[in-house]
Amino acid sequence: MRYLLSLTSAALMAVAMLAMPAVDAIAASSIRIKVDDQPITSYDITQRTTLLKLTGGGGEKAAIEELINETIQFIEAAKIGVRVPESRVDFAIQDIATRTKMSPDKLKKELAGQGVNIETLRRRIKAQMTWQQLVELRIRMEGASVKGSDVTAALFEDSEGGDVKTTEYILQQIIFVVPSGSSGGLENQRRREAEAFRSRFPGCDGSVAMAKQLKGVVVKNLGRRTTEELNGPDGKEIKATPAGKTTRPTKTDSGIELVAVCKTRTLETNAAAVAETENKLMFEQNKELGKEYMAELRKKAVIEYR
């Protein structure tokens, strides 16, 4: 994987063309920020600012925010035992050097010519790798995944046909509430009411108005489901139910339930398009989860500016 995607060949060639001498500012460095007692120095900020300018990533403010986030990420990684081996960072440096037609030593010299210590680049790469592992761990803990219905919806927007066929179902749930501990007589009564509702079902657009004429009937929109998401006996019955009709009444923890099939549509596409769309949606979902995770960590962190 390429970890410093913004470090383009053009940027590094520009480094090679410039002859600005490196300035050793470590000795004059002072602590500018503390994150949970971990220091960020003026040298760190100057180094990161210079690196970001080379890659088109912003100025000092962006550098400070990036360093704070990275420090928080490293602290979180230490807490839960996530570790990135230096060998992985070495490999990433080698990859960047190869893509810019340099050796790692040449890359190091060119960056030094712009006043950037190679360790600044290594830290940034290591932070990216560390954060990737942390987000992946959070995803596994939360069981996050891309829904087949979301993939199908995206494919419907841009489909040219192919060799994969799937059906999307728009569903509605109608619950005839039976309070916990109720008698069998009430349950039977509610089942009869559900059967009558099913026989006169006016379609999803009219179900709410019809339900309002009865007591203790709740209508919920379930949204999209695809063929792949409808499993077991209940899923089988939904797939066998025509659009505009409902399934047979079934007993649930809430009472007697009907599931209405509001409408269906079938998509045919190729397997490559399905995989590409799924990967794109997963990337977007992971990005959002990463933002939420970072916001959570920053809220708990103690950040002291000096």
JSON list of C-alpha atoms in Angstrom, two decimals, residues 75-299:
[
{"chain": "A", "resi": 75, "resn": "ILE", "atom": "CA", "xyz": [-1.08, 6.88, 22.60]},
{"chain": "A", "resi": 76, "resn": "GLU", "atom": "CA", "xyz": [-4.19, 4.87, 21.72]},
{"chain": "A", "resi": 77, "resn": "ALA", "atom": "CA", "xyz": [-2.09, 2.26, 19.91]},
{"chain": "A", "resi": 78, "resn": "ALA", "atom": "CA", "xyz": [0.15, 1.84, 22.97]},
{"chain": "A", "resi": 79, "resn": "LYS", "atom": "CA", "xyz": [-2.88, 1.37, 25.21]},
{"chain": "A", "resi": 80, "resn": "ILE", "atom": "CA", "xyz": [-4.37, -1.47, 23.18]},
{"chain": "A", "resi": 81, "resn": "GLY", "atom": "CA", "xyz": [-1.15, -3.06, 21.96]},
{"chain": "A", "resi": 82, "resn": "VAL", "atom": "CA", "xyz": [-1.12, -2.06, 18.28]},
{"chain": "A", "resi": 83, "resn": "ARG", "atom": "CA", "xyz": [2.42, -1.91, 16.91]},
{"chain": "A", "resi": 84, "resn": "VAL", "atom": "CA", "xyz": [3.81, -1.17, 13.45]},
{"chain": "A", "resi": 85, "resn": "PRO", "atom": "CA", "xyz": [7.23, -2.79, 12.81]},
{"chain": "A", "resi": 86, "resn": "GLU", "atom": "CA", "xyz": [9.97, -0.50, 11.50]},
{"chain": "A", "resi": 87, "resn": "SER", "atom": "CA", "xyz": [10.42, -2.96, 8.63]},
{"chain": "A", "resi": 88, "resn": "ARG", "atom": "CA", "xyz": [7.00, -1.93, 7.27]},
{"chain": "A", "resi": 89, "resn": "VAL", "atom": "CA", "xyz": [8.05, 1.71, 7.34]},
{"chain": "A", "resi": 90, "resn": "ASP", "atom": "CA", "xyz": [11.30, 0.77, 5.57]},
{"chain": "A", "resi": 91, "resn": "PHE", "atom": "CA", "xyz": [9.27, -0.93, 2.86]},
{"chain": "A", "resi": 92, "resn": "ALA", "atom": "CA", "xyz": [7.06, 2.16, 2.41]},
{"chain": "A", "resi": 93, "resn": "ILE", "atom": "CA", "xyz": [10.13, 4.41, 2.13]},
{"chain": "A", "resi": 94, "resn": "GLN", "atom": "CA", "xyz": [11.56, 2.03, -0.47]},
{"chain": "A", "resi": 95, "resn": "ASP", "atom": "CA", "xyz": [8.27, 2.16, -2.39]},
{"chain": "A", "resi": 96, "resn": "ILE", "atom": "CA", "xyz": [8.26, 5.98, -2.43]},
{"chain": "A", "resi": 97, "resn": "ALA", "atom": "CA", "xyz": [11.88, 6.05, -3.56]},
{"chain": "A", "resi": 98, "resn": "THR", "atom": "CA", "xyz": [11.21, 3.52, -6.32]},
{"chain": "A", "resi": 99, "resn": "ARG", "atom": "CA", "xyz": [8.19, 5.44, -7.62]},
{"chain": "A", "resi": 100, "resn": "THR", "atom": "CA", "xyz": [10.24, 8.62, -7.81]},
{"chain": "A", "resi": 101, "resn": "LYS", "atom": "CA", "xyz": [13.19, 6.83, -9.45]},
{"chain": "A", "resi": 102, "resn": "MET", "atom": "CA", "xyz": [15.50, 7.30, -6.46]},
{"chain": "A", "resi": 103, "resn": "SER", "atom": "CA", "xyz": [17.25, 5.09, -3.95]},
{"chain": "A", "resi": 104, "resn": "PRO", "atom": "CA", "xyz": [16.26, 5.48, -0.28]},
{"chain": "A", "resi": 105, "resn": "ASP", "atom": "CA", "xyz": [19.60, 7.23, 0.36]},
{"chain": "A", "resi": 106, "resn": "LYS", "atom": "CA", "xyz": [18.97, 9.61, -2.53]},
{"chain": "A", "resi": 107, "resn": "LEU", "atom": "CA", "xyz": [15.47, 10.34, -1.21]},
{"chain": "A", "resi": 108, "resn": "LYS", "atom": "CA", "xyz": [16.94, 11.06, 2.22]},
{"chain": "A", "resi": 109, "resn": "LYS", "atom": "CA", "xyz": [19.49, 13.48, 0.75]},
{"chain": "A", "resi": 110, "resn": "GLU", "atom": "CA", "xyz": [16.92, 15.29, -1.38]},
{"chain": "A", "resi": 111, "resn": "LEU", "atom": "CA", "xyz": [14.63, 15.80, 1.60]},
{"chain": "A", "resi": 112, "resn": "ALA", "atom": "CA", "xyz": [17.56, 16.96, 3.72]},
{"chain": "A", "resi": 113, "resn": "GLY", "atom": "CA", "xyz": [18.34, 19.51, 1.00]},
{"chain": "A", "resi": 114, "resn": "GLN", "atom": "CA", "xyz": [14.94, 21.01, 1.72]},
{"chain": "A", "resi": 115, "resn": "GLY", "atom": "CA", "xyz": [15.48, 20.96, 5.47]},
{"chain": "A", "resi": 116, "resn": "VAL", "atom": "CA", "xyz": [13.37, 17.83, 6.13]},
{"chain": "A", "resi": 117, "resn": "ASN", "atom": "CA", "xyz": [14.82, 15.03, 8.23]},
{"chain": "A", "resi": 118, "resn": "ILE", "atom": "CA", "xyz": [13.91, 11.59, 6.89]},
{"chain": "A", "resi": 119, "resn": "GLU", "atom": "CA", "xyz": [12.59, 10.74, 10.37]},
{"chain": "A", "resi": 120, "resn": "THR", "atom": "CA", "xyz": [9.83, 13.29, 9.84]},
{"chain": "A", "resi": 121, "resn": "LEU", "atom": "CA", "xyz": [8.64, 11.35, 6.83]},
{"chain": "A", "resi": 122, "resn": "ARG", "atom": "CA", "xyz": [9.03, 8.04, 8.67]},
{"chain": "A", "resi": 123, "resn": "ARG", "atom": "CA", "xyz": [6.89, 9.27, 11.57]},
{"chain": "A", "resi": 124, "resn": "ARG", "atom": "CA", "xyz": [4.14, 10.38, 9.22]},
{"chain": "A", "resi": 125, "resn": "ILE", "atom": "CA", "xyz": [4.12, 7.03, 7.41]},
{"chain": "A", "resi": 126, "resn": "LYS", "atom": "CA", "xyz": [4.17, 5.11, 10.68]},
{"chain": "A", "resi": 127, "resn": "ALA", "atom": "CA", "xyz": [1.26, 7.17, 12.00]},
{"chain": "A", "resi": 128, "resn": "GLN", "atom": "CA", "xyz": [-0.77, 6.41, 8.86]},
{"chain": "A", "resi": 129, "resn": "MET", "atom": "CA", "xyz": [-0.09, 2.70, 9.22]},
{"chain": "A", "resi": 130, "resn": "THR", "atom": "CA", "xyz": [-0.90, 2.79, 12.94]},
{"chain": "A", "resi": 131, "resn": "TRP", "atom": "CA", "xyz": [-4.18, 4.60, 12.36]},
{"chain": "A", "resi": 132, "resn": "GLN", "atom": "CA", "xyz": [-5.15, 2.16, 9.63]},
{"chain": "A", "resi": 133, "resn": "GLN", "atom": "CA", "xyz": [-4.67, -0.74, 12.06]},
{"chain": "A", "resi": 134, "resn": "LEU", "atom": "CA", "xyz": [-6.63, 1.03, 14.80]},
{"chain": "A", "resi": 135, "resn": "VAL", "atom": "CA", "xyz": [-9.58, 1.74, 12.49]},
{"chain": "A", "resi": 136, "resn": "GLU", "atom": "CA", "xyz": [-9.56, -1.83, 11.17]},
{"chain": "A", "resi": 137, "resn": "LEU", "atom": "CA", "xyz": [-9.61, -3.12, 14.75]},
{"chain": "A", "resi": 138, "resn": "ARG", "atom": "CA", "xyz": [-12.55, -0.84, 15.60]},
{"chain": "A", "resi": 139, "resn": "ILE", "atom": "CA", "xyz": [-14.40, -2.07, 12.50]},
{"chain": "A", "resi": 140, "resn": "ARG", "atom": "CA", "xyz": [-13.94, -5.70, 13.56]},
{"chain": "A", "resi": 141, "resn": "MET", "atom": "CA", "xyz": [-15.11, -4.89, 17.09]},
{"chain": "A", "resi": 142, "resn": "GLU", "atom": "CA", "xyz": [-18.25, -3.17, 15.80]},
{"chain": "A", "resi": 143, "resn": "GLY", "atom": "CA", "xyz": [-18.90, -5.76, 13.11]},
{"chain": "A", "resi": 144, "resn": "ALA", "atom": "CA", "xyz": [-19.18, -3.03, 10.48]},
{"chain": "A", "resi": 145, "resn": "SER", "atom": "CA", "xyz": [-19.74, -4.13, 6.89]},
{"chain": "A", "resi": 146, "resn": "VAL", "atom": "CA", "xyz": [-21.22, -2.86, 3.67]},
{"chain": "A", "resi": 147, "resn": "LYS", "atom": "CA", "xyz": [-24.85, -3.84, 3.16]},
{"chain": "A", "resi": 148, "resn": "GLY", "atom": "CA", "xyz": [-25.72, -5.60, -0.04]},
{"chain": "A", "resi": 149, "resn": "SER", "atom": "CA", "xyz": [-28.65, -3.20, -0.40]},
{"chain": "A", "resi": 150, "resn": "ASP", "atom": "CA", "xyz": [-26.29, -0.22, -0.39]},
{"chain": "A", "resi": 151, "resn": "VAL", "atom": "CA", "xyz": [-24.15, -1.83, -3.09]},
{"chain": "A", "resi": 152, "resn": "THR", "atom": "CA", "xyz": [-27.24, -2.57, -5.15]},
{"chain": "A", "resi": 153, "resn": "ALA", "atom": "CA", "xyz": [-28.55, 0.98, -4.77]},
{"chain": "A", "resi": 154, "resn": "ALA", "atom": "CA", "xyz": [-25.23, 2.39, -5.98]},
{"chain": "A", "resi": 155, "resn": "LEU", "atom": "CA", "xyz": [-25.13, -0.01, -8.91]},
{"chain": "A", "resi": 156, "resn": "PHE", "atom": "CA", "xyz": [-28.66, 0.91, -9.96]},
{"chain": "A", "resi": 157, "resn": "GLU", "atom": "CA", "xyz": [-27.44, 4.47, -10.46]},
{"chain": "A", "resi": 158, "resn": "ASP", "atom": "CA", "xyz": [-24.85, 3.38, -13.02]},
{"chain": "A", "resi": 159, "resn": "SER", "atom": "CA", "xyz": [-25.45, -0.03, -14.55]},
{"chain": "A", "resi": 160, "resn": "GLU", "atom": "CA", "xyz": [-24.74, -1.32, -18.05]},
{"chain": "A", "resi": 161, "resn": "GLY", "atom": "CA", "xyz": [-25.83, -4.90, -17.45]},
{"chain": "A", "resi": 162, "resn": "GLY", "atom": "CA", "xyz": [-23.74, -8.03, -17.00]},
{"chain": "A", "resi": 163, "resn": "ASP", "atom": "CA", "xyz": [-23.56, -11.45, -15.48]},
{"chain": "A", "resi": 164, "resn": "VAL", "atom": "CA", "xyz": [-24.62, -10.87, -11.84]},
{"chain": "A", "resi": 165, "resn": "LYS", "atom": "CA", "xyz": [-28.33, -10.69, -11.00]},
{"chain": "A", "resi": 166, "resn": "THR", "atom": "CA", "xyz": [-29.83, -9.46, -7.74]},
{"chain": "A", "resi": 167, "resn": "THR", "atom": "CA", "xyz": [-33.22, -8.16, -6.61]},
{"chain": "A", "resi": 168, "resn": "GLU", "atom": "CA", "xyz": [-33.81, -5.24, -4.27]},
{"chain": "A", "resi": 169, "resn": "TYR", "atom": "CA", "xyz": [-36.86, -5.18, -2.00]},
{"chain": "A", "resi": 170, "resn": "ILE", "atom": "CA", "xyz": [-38.34, -2.05, -0.37]},
{"chain": "A", "resi": 171, "resn": "LEU", "atom": "CA", "xyz": [-40.00, -3.31, 2.82]},
{"chain": "A", "resi": 172, "resn": "GLN", "atom": "CA", "xyz": [-42.42, -2.13, 5.47]},
{"chain": "A", "resi": 173, "resn": "GLN", "atom": "CA", "xyz": [-43.17, -3.70, 8.84]},
{"chain": "A", "resi": 174, "resn": "ILE", "atom": "CA", "xyz": [-46.69, -3.73, 10.36]},
{"chain": "A", "resi": 175, "resn": "ILE", "atom": "CA", "xyz": [-46.83, -4.78, 14.02]},
{"chain": "A", "resi": 176, "resn": "PHE", "atom": "CA", "xyz": [-50.04, -5.64, 15.87]},
{"chain": "A", "resi": 177, "resn": "VAL", "atom": "CA", "xyz": [-48.75, -5.07, 19.39]},
{"chain": "A", "resi": 178, "resn": "VAL", "atom": "CA", "xyz": [-49.33, -7.76, 22.02]},
{"chain": "A", "resi": 179, "resn": "PRO", "atom": "CA", "xyz": [-48.03, -6.63, 25.44]},
{"chain": "A", "resi": 180, "resn": "SER", "atom": "CA", "xyz": [-45.79, -9.05, 27.30]},
{"chain": "A", "resi": 181, "resn": "GLY", "atom": "CA", "xyz": [-47.75, -11.37, 29.57]},
{"chain": "A", "resi": 182, "resn": "SER", "atom": "CA", "xyz": [-51.01, -11.01, 27.61]},
{"chain": "A", "resi": 183, "resn": "SER", "atom": "CA", "xyz": [-53.46, -13.91, 27.39]},
{"chain": "A", "resi": 184, "resn": "GLY", "atom": "CA", "xyz": [-53.62, -16.30, 24.49]},
{"chain": "A", "resi": 185, "resn": "GLY", "atom": "CA", "xyz": [-57.01, -14.86, 23.70]},
{"chain": "A", "resi": 186, "resn": "LEU", "atom": "CA", "xyz": [-55.57, -11.42, 22.97]},
{"chain": "A", "resi": 187, "resn": "GLU", "atom": "CA", "xyz": [-52.86, -12.95, 20.79]},
{"chain": "A", "resi": 188, "resn": "ASN", "atom": "CA", "xyz": [-55.47, -14.82, 18.75]},
{"chain": "A", "resi": 189, "resn": "GLN", "atom": "CA", "xyz": [-57.54, -11.67, 18.40]},
{"chain": "A", "resi": 190, "resn": "ARG", "atom": "CA", "xyz": [-54.53, -9.71, 17.14]},
{"chain": "A", "resi": 191, "resn": "ARG", "atom": "CA", "xyz": [-53.72, -12.49, 14.66]},
{"chain": "A", "resi": 192, "resn": "ARG", "atom": "CA", "xyz": [-57.25, -12.29, 13.24]},
{"chain": "A", "resi": 193, "resn": "GLU", "atom": "CA", "xyz": [-56.90, -8.52, 12.93]},
{"chain": "A", "resi": 194, "resn": "ALA", "atom": "CA", "xyz": [-53.58, -8.98, 11.12]},
{"chain": "A", "resi": 195, "resn": "GLU", "atom": "CA", "xyz": [-55.17, -11.49, 8.72]},
{"chain": "A", "resi": 196, "resn": "ALA", "atom": "CA", "xyz": [-57.98, -9.03, 7.98]},
{"chain": "A", "resi": 197, "resn": "PHE", "atom": "CA", "xyz": [-55.44, -6.22, 7.46]},
{"chain": "A", "resi": 198, "resn": "ARG", "atom": "CA", "xyz": [-53.49, -8.42, 5.08]},
{"chain": "A", "resi": 199, "resn": "SER", "atom": "CA", "xyz": [-56.58, -9.26, 3.01]},
{"chain": "A", "resi": 200, "resn": "ARG", "atom": "CA", "xyz": [-57.42, -5.56, 2.64]},
{"chain": "A", "resi": 201, "resn": "PHE", "atom": "CA", "xyz": [-53.84, -4.25, 2.42]},
{"chain": "A", "resi": 202, "resn": "PRO", "atom": "CA", "xyz": [-53.95, -1.03, 0.35]},
{"chain": "A", "resi": 203, "resn": "GLY", "atom": "CA", "xyz": [-50.22, -0.93, -0.43]},
{"chain": "A", "resi": 204, "resn": "CYS", "atom": "CA", "xyz": [-47.41, 0.76, 1.47]},
{"chain": "A", "resi": 205, "resn": "ASP", "atom": "CA", "xyz": [-48.62, 4.26, 0.65]},
{"chain": "A", "resi": 206, "resn": "GLY", "atom": "CA", "xyz": [-51.97, 3.62, 2.37]},
{"chain": "A", "resi": 207, "resn": "SER", "atom": "CA", "xyz": [-50.89, 1.35, 5.21]},
{"chain": "A", "resi": 208, "resn": "VAL", "atom": "CA", "xyz": [-50.33, 4.11, 7.80]},
{"chain": "A", "resi": 209, "resn": "ALA", "atom": "CA", "xyz": [-53.79, 5.60, 7.27]},
{"chain": "A", "resi": 210, "resn": "MET", "atom": "CA", "xyz": [-55.36, 2.14, 7.51]},
{"chain": "A", "resi": 211, "resn": "ALA", "atom": "CA", "xyz": [-53.37, 1.32, 10.67]},
{"chain": "A", "resi": 212, "resn": "LYS", "atom": "CA", "xyz": [-54.61, 4.51, 12.36]},
{"chain": "A", "resi": 213, "resn": "GLN", "atom": "CA", "xyz": [-58.13, 3.08, 12.29]},
{"chain": "A", "resi": 214, "resn": "LEU", "atom": "CA", "xyz": [-56.99, 0.31, 14.65]},
{"chain": "A", "resi": 215, "resn": "LYS", "atom": "CA", "xyz": [-55.55, 0.34, 18.16]},
{"chain": "A", "resi": 216, "resn": "GLY", "atom": "CA", "xyz": [-52.01, -0.79, 18.90]},
{"chain": "A", "resi": 217, "resn": "VAL", "atom": "CA", "xyz": [-50.79, -1.08, 15.31]},
{"chain": "A", "resi": 218, "resn": "VAL", "atom": "CA", "xyz": [-47.34, 0.26, 14.42]},
{"chain": "A", "resi": 219, "resn": "VAL", "atom": "CA", "xyz": [-46.01, 0.77, 10.87]},
{"chain": "A", "resi": 220, "resn": "LYS", "atom": "CA", "xyz": [-42.23, 1.01, 10.28]},
{"chain": "A", "resi": 221, "resn": "ASN", "atom": "CA", "xyz": [-40.31, 1.47, 7.05]},
{"chain": "A", "resi": 222, "resn": "LEU", "atom": "CA", "xyz": [-37.51, -1.11, 6.87]},
{"chain": "A", "resi": 223, "resn": "GLY", "atom": "CA", "xyz": [-35.81, 0.39, 3.81]},
{"chain": "A", "resi": 224, "resn": "ARG", "atom": "CA", "xyz": [-33.92, -1.69, 1.25]},
{"chain": "A", "resi": 225, "resn": "ARG", "atom": "CA", "xyz": [-32.94, -5.32, 1.43]},
{"chain": "A", "resi": 226, "resn": "THR", "atom": "CA", "xyz": [-31.34, -7.41, -1.30]},
{"chain": "A", "resi": 227, "resn": "THR", "atom": "CA", "xyz": [-31.77, -11.07, -2.16]},
{"chain": "A", "resi": 228, "resn": "GLU", "atom": "CA", "xyz": [-28.47, -11.83, -0.40]},
{"chain": "A", "resi": 229, "resn": "GLU", "atom": "CA", "xyz": [-29.68, -10.21, 2.84]},
{"chain": "A", "resi": 230, "resn": "LEU", "atom": "CA", "xyz": [-32.96, -12.11, 3.03]},
{"chain": "A", "resi": 231, "resn": "ASN", "atom": "CA", "xyz": [-32.07, -15.40, 4.70]},
{"chain": "A", "resi": 232, "resn": "GLY", "atom": "CA", "xyz": [-33.95, -18.15, 6.53]},
{"chain": "A", "resi": 233, "resn": "PRO", "atom": "CA", "xyz": [-37.69, -18.92, 6.43]},
{"chain": "A", "resi": 234, "resn": "ASP", "atom": "CA", "xyz": [-38.69, -15.25, 6.86]},
{"chain": "A", "resi": 235, "resn": "GLY", "atom": "CA", "xyz": [-36.43, -14.15, 4.02]},
{"chain": "A", "resi": 236, "resn": "LYS", "atom": "CA", "xyz": [-37.75, -16.94, 1.83]},
{"chain": "A", "resi": 237, "resn": "GLU", "atom": "CA", "xyz": [-41.34, -15.81, 2.39]},
{"chain": "A", "resi": 238, "resn": "ILE", "atom": "CA", "xyz": [-40.50, -12.18, 1.65]},
{"chain": "A", "resi": 239, "resn": "LYS", "atom": "CA", "xyz": [-38.90, -13.20, -1.64]},
{"chain": "A", "resi": 240, "resn": "ALA", "atom": "CA", "xyz": [-42.03, -15.18, -2.49]},
{"chain": "A", "resi": 241, "resn": "THR", "atom": "CA", "xyz": [-44.36, -12.24, -1.73]},
{"chain": "A", "resi": 242, "resn": "PRO", "atom": "CA", "xyz": [-45.39, -10.08, -4.73]},
{"chain": "A", "resi": 243, "resn": "ALA", "atom": "CA", "xyz": [-44.91, -6.32, -4.62]},
{"chain": "A", "resi": 244, "resn": "GLY", "atom": "CA", "xyz": [-47.92, -4.62, -3.04]},
{"chain": "A", "resi": 245, "resn": "LYS", "atom": "CA", "xyz": [-48.68, -7.59, -0.77]},
{"chain": "A", "resi": 246, "resn": "THR", "atom": "CA", "xyz": [-47.64, -8.73, 2.72]},
{"chain": "A", "resi": 247, "resn": "THR", "atom": "CA", "xyz": [-46.27, -11.90, 4.25]},
{"chain": "A", "resi": 248, "resn": "ARG", "atom": "CA", "xyz": [-48.44, -14.11, 6.46]},
{"chain": "A", "resi": 249, "resn": "PRO", "atom": "CA", "xyz": [-48.78, -13.04, 10.10]},
{"chain": "A", "resi": 250, "resn": "THR", "atom": "CA", "xyz": [-45.97, -14.28, 12.35]},
{"chain": "A", "resi": 251, "resn": "LYS", "atom": "CA", "xyz": [-45.48, -14.05, 16.10]},
{"chain": "A", "resi": 252, "resn": "THR", "atom": "CA", "xyz": [-42.55, -11.92, 17.31]},
{"chain": "A", "resi": 253, "resn": "ASP", "atom": "CA", "xyz": [-41.46, -10.49, 20.67]},
{"chain": "A", "resi": 254, "resn": "SER", "atom": "CA", "xyz": [-43.52, -7.37, 19.90]},
{"chain": "A", "resi": 255, "resn": "GLY", "atom": "CA", "xyz": [-46.71, -9.11, 18.82]},
{"chain": "A", "resi": 256, "resn": "ILE", "atom": "CA", "xyz": [-48.09, -10.27, 15.49]},
{"chain": "A", "resi": 257, "resn": "GLU", "atom": "CA", "xyz": [-46.14, -8.98, 12.52]},
{"chain": "A", "resi": 258, "resn": "LEU", "atom": "CA", "xyz": [-46.64, -8.57, 8.78]},
{"chain": "A", "resi": 259, "resn": "VAL", "atom": "CA", "xyz": [-43.91, -7.54, 6.34]},
{"chain": "A", "resi": 260, "resn": "ALA", "atom": "CA", "xyz": [-45.09, -5.66, 3.28]},
{"chain": "A", "resi": 261, "resn": "VAL", "atom": "CA", "xyz": [-43.15, -5.75, 0.00]},
{"chain": "A", "resi": 262, "resn": "CYS", "atom": "CA", "xyz": [-43.63, -2.19, -1.24]},
{"chain": "A", "resi": 263, "resn": "LYS", "atom": "CA", "xyz": [-41.77, -2.67, -4.51]},
{"chain": "A", "resi": 264, "resn": "THR", "atom": "CA", "xyz": [-38.96, -4.66, -6.08]},
{"chain": "A", "resi": 265, "resn": "ARG", "atom": "CA", "xyz": [-36.44, -4.12, -8.83]},
{"chain": "A", "resi": 266, "resn": "THR", "atom": "CA", "xyz": [-33.87, -6.41, -10.43]},
{"chain": "A", "resi": 267, "resn": "LEU", "atom": "CA", "xyz": [-30.34, -5.48, -11.42]},
{"chain": "A", "resi": 268, "resn": "GLU", "atom": "CA", "xyz": [-27.97, -7.30, -13.71]},
{"chain": "A", "resi": 269, "resn": "THR", "atom": "CA", "xyz": [-24.32, -6.23, -13.62]},
{"chain": "A", "resi": 270, "resn": "ASN", "atom": "CA", "xyz": [-20.86, -7.74, -13.82]},
{"chain": "A", "resi": 271, "resn": "ALA", "atom": "CA", "xyz": [-18.91, -9.13, -10.89]},
{"chain": "A", "resi": 272, "resn": "ALA", "atom": "CA", "xyz": [-16.07, -6.61, -11.27]},
{"chain": "A", "resi": 273, "resn": "ALA", "atom": "CA", "xyz": [-18.49, -3.71, -10.93]},
{"chain": "A", "resi": 274, "resn": "VAL", "atom": "CA", "xyz": [-20.00, -5.25, -7.80]},
{"chain": "A", "resi": 275, "resn": "ALA", "atom": "CA", "xyz": [-16.57, -5.68, -6.19]},
{"chain": "A", "resi": 276, "resn": "GLU", "atom": "CA", "xyz": [-15.45, -2.18, -7.16]},
{"chain": "A", "resi": 277, "resn": "THR", "atom": "CA", "xyz": [-18.63, -0.60, -5.79]},
{"chain": "A", "resi": 278, "resn": "GLU", "atom": "CA", "xyz": [-18.40, -2.60, -2.56]},
{"chain": "A", "resi": 279, "resn": "ASN", "atom": "CA", "xyz": [-14.78, -1.52, -2.05]},
{"chain": "A", "resi": 280, "resn": "LYS", "atom": "CA", "xyz": [-15.68, 2.12, -2.70]},
{"chain": "A", "resi": 281, "resn": "LEU", "atom": "CA", "xyz": [-18.53, 2.04, -0.19]},
{"chain": "A", "resi": 282, "resn": "MET", "atom": "CA", "xyz": [-16.35, 0.27, 2.37]},
{"chain": "A", "resi": 283, "resn": "PHE", "atom": "CA", "xyz": [-13.68, 2.95, 1.95]},
{"chain": "A", "resi": 284, "resn": "GLU", "atom": "CA", "xyz": [-16.24, 5.72, 2.50]},
{"chain": "A", "resi": 285, "resn": "GLN", "atom": "CA", "xyz": [-17.75, 3.93, 5.49]},
{"chain": "A", "resi": 286, "resn": "ASN", "atom": "CA", "xyz": [-14.34, 3.34, 7.06]},
{"chain": "A", "resi": 287, "resn": "LYS", "atom": "CA", "xyz": [-13.44, 6.99, 6.49]},
{"chain": "A", "resi": 288, "resn": "GLU", "atom": "CA", "xyz": [-16.53, 8.10, 8.37]},
{"chain": "A", "resi": 289, "resn": "LEU", "atom": "CA", "xyz": [-15.90, 5.61, 11.17]},
{"chain": "A", "resi": 290, "resn": "GLY", "atom": "CA", "xyz": [-12.32, 6.87, 11.37]},
{"chain": "A", "resi": 291, "resn": "LYS", "atom": "CA", "xyz": [-13.56, 10.46, 11.74]},
{"chain": "A", "resi": 292, "resn": "GLU", "atom": "CA", "xyz": [-15.88, 9.44, 14.56]},
{"chain": "A", "resi": 293, "resn": "TYR", "atom": "CA", "xyz": [-13.13, 7.45, 16.26]},
{"chain": "A", "resi": 294, "resn": "MET", "atom": "CA", "xyz": [-10.70, 10.37, 16.03]},
{"chain": "A", "resi": 295, "resn": "ALA", "atom": "CA", "xyz": [-13.29, 12.81, 17.38]},
{"chain": "A", "resi": 296, "resn": "GLU", "atom": "CA", "xyz": [-13.89, 10.43, 20.31]},
{"chain": "A", "resi": 297, "resn": "LEU", "atom": "CA", "xyz": [-10.16, 10.22, 21.10]},
{"chain": "A", "resi": 298, "resn": "ARG", "atom": "CA", "xyz": [-9.63, 13.98, 20.82]},
{"chain": "A", "resi": 299, "resn": "LYS", "atom": "CA", "xyz": [-12.52, 14.62, 23.19]}
]
